[in-house]
PDB file of C-alpha atoms in Angstrom:
ATOM      1  CA  ILE R  22      -5.535  18.457  -5.111  1.00 63.00           C
ATOM      2  CA  HIS R  23      -2.348  20.386  -5.768  1.00 81.00           C
ATOM      3  CA  GLU R  24       0.225  19.521  -3.156  1.00 90.00           C
ATOM      4  CA  GLU R  25       3.782  20.691  -2.683  1.00 93.00           C
ATOM      5  CA  VAL R  26       6.620  18.190  -2.430  1.00 93.00           C
ATOM      6  CA  GLU R  27       8.245  18.005   1.015  1.00 94.00           C
ATOM      7  CA  TRP R  28      10.211  15.621   3.188  1.00 94.00           C
ATOM      8  CA  ILE R  29       8.044  12.827   4.616  1.00 94.00           C
ATOM      9  CA  ASN R  30       9.038  10.548   7.469  1.00 94.00           C
ATOM     10  CA  LEU R  31       7.606   7.273   6.147  1.00 95.00           C
ATOM     11  CA  VAL R  32       8.192   5.507   9.458  1.00 95.00           C
ATOM     12  CA  ASP R  33       5.982   8.035  11.263  1.00 96.00           C
ATOM     13  CA  THR R  34       3.309   7.776   8.559  1.00 96.00           C
ATOM     14  CA  LEU R  35       3.225   3.975   8.752  1.00 97.00           C
ATOM     15  CA  GLU R  36       3.201   4.022  12.564  1.00 97.00           C
ATOM     16  CA  GLN R  37       0.203   6.396  12.501  1.00 96.00           C
ATOM     17  CA  CYS R  38      -1.561   4.122  10.039  1.00 96.00           C
ATOM     18  CA  ALA R  39      -0.893   1.044  12.201  1.00 97.00           C
ATOM     19  CA  ALA R  40      -2.144   2.864  15.301  1.00 97.00           C
ATOM     20  CA  TYR R  41      -5.370   3.717  13.465  1.00 96.00           C
ATOM     21  CA  TYR R  42      -6.037   0.091  12.473  1.00 96.00           C
ATOM     22  CA  ASN R  43      -4.788  -1.369  15.775  1.00 97.00           C
ATOM     23  CA  ARG R  44      -7.236   0.627  17.946  1.00 95.00           C
ATOM     24  CA  SER R  45      -9.380  -2.304  19.061  1.00 93.00           C
ATOM     25  CA  LYS R  46      -7.333  -5.302  17.915  1.00 95.00           C
ATOM     26  CA  ARG R  47      -3.807  -5.713  16.564  1.00 95.00           C
ATOM     27  CA  LYS R  48      -4.245  -5.997  12.799  1.00 97.00           C
ATOM     28  CA  VAL R  49      -1.095  -4.323  11.466  1.00 97.00           C
ATOM     29  CA  GLN R  50       2.410  -5.575  12.242  1.00 97.00           C
ATOM     30  CA  LEU R  51       5.310  -3.297  11.286  1.00 97.00           C
ATOM     31  CA  SER R  52       8.905  -4.077  10.390  1.00 94.00           C
ATOM     32  CA  LEU R  53      10.522  -0.692   9.885  1.00 91.00           C
ATOM     33  CA  PRO R  54      13.928   0.958  10.054  1.00 88.00           C
ATOM     34  CA  VAL R  55      14.524   3.661  12.652  1.00 84.00           C
ATOM     35  CA  GLU R  56      13.916   6.337  10.036  1.00 85.00           C
ATOM     36  CA  SER R  57      13.164   6.617   6.353  1.00 87.00           C
ATOM     37  CA  ARG R  58      12.728  10.045   4.835  1.00 86.00           C
ATOM     38  CA  PHE R  59      11.289  10.499   1.389  1.00 90.00           C
ATOM     39  CA  LEU R  60      10.742  13.574  -0.765  1.00 92.00           C
ATOM     40  CA  GLY R  61       7.126  13.489  -1.927  1.00 94.00           C
ATOM     41  CA  LYS R  62       3.579  14.701  -1.535  1.00 95.00           C
ATOM     42  CA  PRO R  63       2.567  13.816   2.042  1.00 95.00           C
ATOM     43  CA  LEU R  64      -1.225  13.584   1.678  1.00 96.00           C
ATOM     44  CA  ALA R  65      -0.950  11.563  -1.521  1.00 96.00           C
ATOM     45  CA  ILE R  66       1.553   9.126   0.028  1.00 96.00           C
ATOM     46  CA  LYS R  67      -0.620   8.790   3.130  1.00 96.00           C
ATOM     47  CA  ARG R  68      -3.645   8.000   0.965  1.00 95.00           C
ATOM     48  CA  CYS R  69      -1.670   5.436  -1.032  1.00 95.00           C
ATOM     49  CA  LEU R  70      -0.495   3.631   2.118  1.00 97.00           C
ATOM     50  CA  TYR R  71      -3.862   3.727   3.872  1.00 96.00           C
ATOM     51  CA  ASN R  72      -5.641   2.378   0.763  1.00 93.00           C
ATOM     52  CA  VAL R  73      -3.283  -0.589   0.480  1.00 95.00           C
ATOM     53  CA  ILE R  74      -3.309  -1.396   4.195  1.00 97.00           C
ATOM     54  CA  ASP R  75      -7.088  -1.014   4.344  1.00 93.00           C
ATOM     55  CA  ASN R  76      -7.421  -3.565   1.520  1.00 90.00           C
ATOM     56  CA  ALA R  77      -5.069  -5.972   3.307  1.00 93.00           C
ATOM     57  CA  ILE R  78      -7.226  -5.853   6.425  1.00 94.00           C
ATOM     58  CA  LYS R  79     -10.508  -6.003   4.493  1.00 89.00           C
ATOM     59  CA  TYR R  80      -9.532  -9.021   2.367  1.00 87.00           C
ATOM     60  CA  GLY R  81      -6.940 -10.720   4.564  1.00 91.00           C
ATOM     61  CA  GLY R  82      -7.834  -9.882   8.168  1.00 93.00           C
ATOM     62  CA  SER R  83      -4.418  -8.440   9.010  1.00 95.00           C
ATOM     63  CA  ALA R  84      -1.307  -6.955   7.430  1.00 97.00           C
ATOM     64  CA  GLU R  85       2.453  -7.239   7.790  1.00 97.00           C
ATOM     65  CA  VAL R  86       4.163  -4.071   6.567  1.00 98.00           C
ATOM     66  CA  SER R  87       7.876  -3.730   5.852  1.00 97.00           C
ATOM     67  CA  LEU R  88       9.883  -0.788   4.587  1.00 96.00           C
ATOM     68  CA  TYR R  89      13.418  -0.607   3.294  1.00 92.00           C
ATOM     69  CA  ASP R  90      15.601   1.657   1.203  1.00 88.00           C
ATOM     70  CA  ASP R  91      17.010   0.081  -1.954  1.00 83.00           C
ATOM     71  CA  HIS R  92      19.617   2.463  -3.436  1.00 80.00           C
ATOM     72  CA  ASP R  93      17.506   4.798  -5.595  1.00 85.00           C
ATOM     73  CA  LYS R  94      14.071   3.767  -4.296  1.00 91.00           C
ATOM     74  CA  VAL R  95      12.033   3.133  -1.189  1.00 94.00           C
ATOM     75  CA  VAL R  96      10.199  -0.198  -1.087  1.00 95.00           C
ATOM     76  CA  ILE R  97       7.128  -0.843   1.049  1.00 97.00           C
ATOM     77  CA  LYS R  98       5.640  -4.338   1.133  1.00 97.00           C
ATOM     78  CA  VAL R  99       2.208  -5.055   2.556  1.00 97.00           C
ATOM     79  CA  ARG R 100       1.299  -8.708   3.024  1.00 97.00           C
ATOM     80  CA  ASP R 101      -2.157  -9.933   3.926  1.00 95.00           C
ATOM     81  CA  PHE R 102      -3.332 -13.407   4.941  1.00 94.00           C
ATOM     82  CA  GLY R 103      -6.378 -13.762   2.712  1.00 90.00           C
ATOM     83  CA  PRO R 104      -6.889 -16.085  -0.258  1.00 88.00           C
ATOM     84  CA  GLY R 105      -4.654 -14.103  -2.629  1.00 84.00           C
ATOM     85  CA  LEU R 106      -5.646 -13.355  -6.216  1.00 76.00           C
ATOM     86  CA  GLU R 107      -5.982 -15.578  -9.234  1.00 72.00           C
ATOM     87  CA  THR R 108      -3.374 -14.608 -11.828  1.00 78.00           C
ATOM     88  CA  LYS R 109      -6.081 -13.380 -14.217  1.00 71.00           C
ATOM     89  CA  TRP R 110      -7.112 -10.684 -11.683  1.00 67.00           C
ATOM     90  CA  GLN R 111      -3.648  -9.441 -10.709  1.00 62.00           C
ATOM     91  CA  GLU R 112      -3.609  -6.648 -13.276  1.00 67.00           C
ATOM     92  CA  LYS R 113      -7.376  -6.190 -13.529  1.00 63.00           C
ATOM     93  CA  VAL R 114      -7.600  -5.013  -9.877  1.00 70.00           C
ATOM     94  CA  PHE R 115      -5.946  -1.745 -10.962  1.00 63.00           C
ATOM     95  CA  GLU R 116      -8.805  -0.864 -13.318  1.00 66.00           C
ATOM     96  CA  PRO R 117     -11.207   1.775 -11.960  1.00 60.00           C
ATOM     97  CA  TYR R 118     -14.355   0.390 -10.295  1.00 56.00           C
ATOM     98  CA  PHE R 119     -13.261  -3.249 -10.648  1.00 57.00           C
ATOM     99  CA  ARG R 120     -13.788  -5.459  -7.597  1.00 64.00           C
ATOM    100  CA  VAL R 121     -13.176  -9.206  -7.576  1.00 64.00           C
ATOM    101  CA  ASP R 122     -15.940  -9.880  -5.045  1.00 64.00           C
ATOM    102  CA  ALA R 123     -18.392  -6.978  -5.227  1.00 51.00           C
ATOM    103  CA  LYS R 124     -21.150  -8.834  -3.341  1.00 52.00           C
ATOM    104  CA  THR R 125     -19.146  -9.605  -0.190  1.00 55.00           C
ATOM    105  CA  HIS R 126     -17.045  -6.460   0.329  1.00 52.00           C
ATOM    106  CA  LEU R 127     -18.108  -2.856   0.206  1.00 51.00           C
ATOM    107  CA  GLY R 128     -16.062  -0.302  -1.671  1.00 54.00           C
ATOM    108  CA  SER R 129     -15.844   1.581  -4.929  1.00 51.00           C
ATOM    109  CA  GLY R 130     -13.035  -0.333  -6.589  1.00 55.00           C
ATOM    110  CA  LEU R 131     -10.827   2.749  -6.756  1.00 63.00           C
ATOM    111  CA  GLY R 132      -8.327   2.147  -3.915  1.00 73.00           C
ATOM    112  CA  LEU R 133      -5.649   0.273  -5.865  1.00 86.00           C
ATOM    113  CA  THR R 134      -6.205   2.429  -8.953  1.00 87.00           C
ATOM    114  CA  ILE R 135      -5.531   5.563  -6.921  1.00 90.00           C
ATOM    115  CA  SER R 136      -2.621   4.007  -5.027  1.00 92.00           C
ATOM    116  CA  ARG R 137      -0.875   2.892  -8.223  1.00 93.00           C
ATOM    117  CA  SER R 138      -1.392   6.335  -9.747  1.00 92.00           C
ATOM    118  CA  ILE R 139       0.174   7.959  -6.666  1.00 94.00           C
ATOM    119  CA  ALA R 140       3.163   5.573  -6.726  1.00 95.00           C
ATOM    120  CA  ARG R 141       3.707   6.257 -10.429  1.00 93.00           C
ATOM    121  CA  SER R 142       3.436  10.021  -9.909  1.00 93.00           C
ATOM    122  CA  HIS R 143       6.321   9.607  -7.439  1.00 94.00           C
ATOM    123  CA  GLY R 144       8.515   7.880 -10.041  1.00 93.00           C
ATOM    124  CA  GLY R 145       7.697   4.387  -8.827  1.00 94.00           C
ATOM    125  CA  ASP R 146       5.074   1.717  -9.220  1.00 94.00           C
ATOM    126  CA  LEU R 147       2.736  -0.608  -7.357  1.00 95.00           C
ATOM    127  CA  TYR R 148       2.172  -4.267  -8.132  1.00 93.00           C
ATOM    128  CA  VAL R 149       0.675  -7.371  -6.554  1.00 91.00           C
ATOM    129  CA  GLN R 150       1.766 -10.988  -6.280  1.00 92.00           C
ATOM    130  CA  ASN R 151       0.598 -13.966  -4.298  1.00 91.00           C
ATOM    131  CA  HIS R 152       2.618 -15.023  -1.274  1.00 93.00           C
ATOM    132  CA  PRO R 153       3.863 -18.619  -1.721  1.00 92.00           C
ATOM    133  CA  GLN R 154       2.171 -19.749   1.499  1.00 93.00           C
ATOM    134  CA  GLN R 155      -0.970 -17.631   1.709  1.00 92.00           C
ATOM    135  CA  GLY R 156      -2.207 -14.151   0.979  1.00 93.00           C
ATOM    136  CA  LEU R 157      -1.213 -11.287  -1.251  1.00 93.00           C
ATOM    137  CA  ILE R 158       1.838  -9.036  -1.255  1.00 95.00           C
ATOM    138  CA  VAL R 159       1.400  -5.490  -2.512  1.00 95.00           C
ATOM    139  CA  THR R 160       4.718  -3.839  -3.304  1.00 96.00           C
ATOM    140  CA  ILE R 161       4.957  -0.066  -3.461  1.00 97.00           C
ATOM    141  CA  GLN R 162       8.130   1.396  -4.943  1.00 95.00           C
ATOM    142  CA  LEU R 163       8.842   5.108  -4.703  1.00 94.00           C
ATOM    143  CA  ALA R 164      11.762   6.795  -6.470  1.00 89.00           C
ATOM    144  CA  CYS R 165      14.103   8.706  -4.172  1.00 77.00           C
ATOM    145  CA  GLU R 166      14.489  11.447  -6.782  1.00 63.00           C
ATOM    146  CA  LEU R 167      11.389  13.004  -8.327  1.00 53.00           C
TER     147      LEU R 167
END
């Protein structure tokens, strides 16, 4: 889908996402600044964020989401409370159609592939790492200048 670049209020987008997932039970906790505006493609960014948060809830039961500006980039971290990922899978999860546990969880295996592609198309990147205590942290970096 061709989409024009425009100013996006990332705080509003993340609050809408949290409201969607918190409808029946609080699953998404936010730690956000008052405002964070970003020049990007709004539908693509929304899809990227929803994919990552959806995975956090699916595999970890809940998500903690933080957002901060770091000079020339915006950083969004999504932490879940699941089992994390073995090191051997931490890059493999970005391959199309790959799922670590295809029998237990439904899905196509495209969410992280698409999300990383969106982050990279916005001059950034997306990567995963295990939290030292429990769960996985997905970090989305978006360049402030496209």
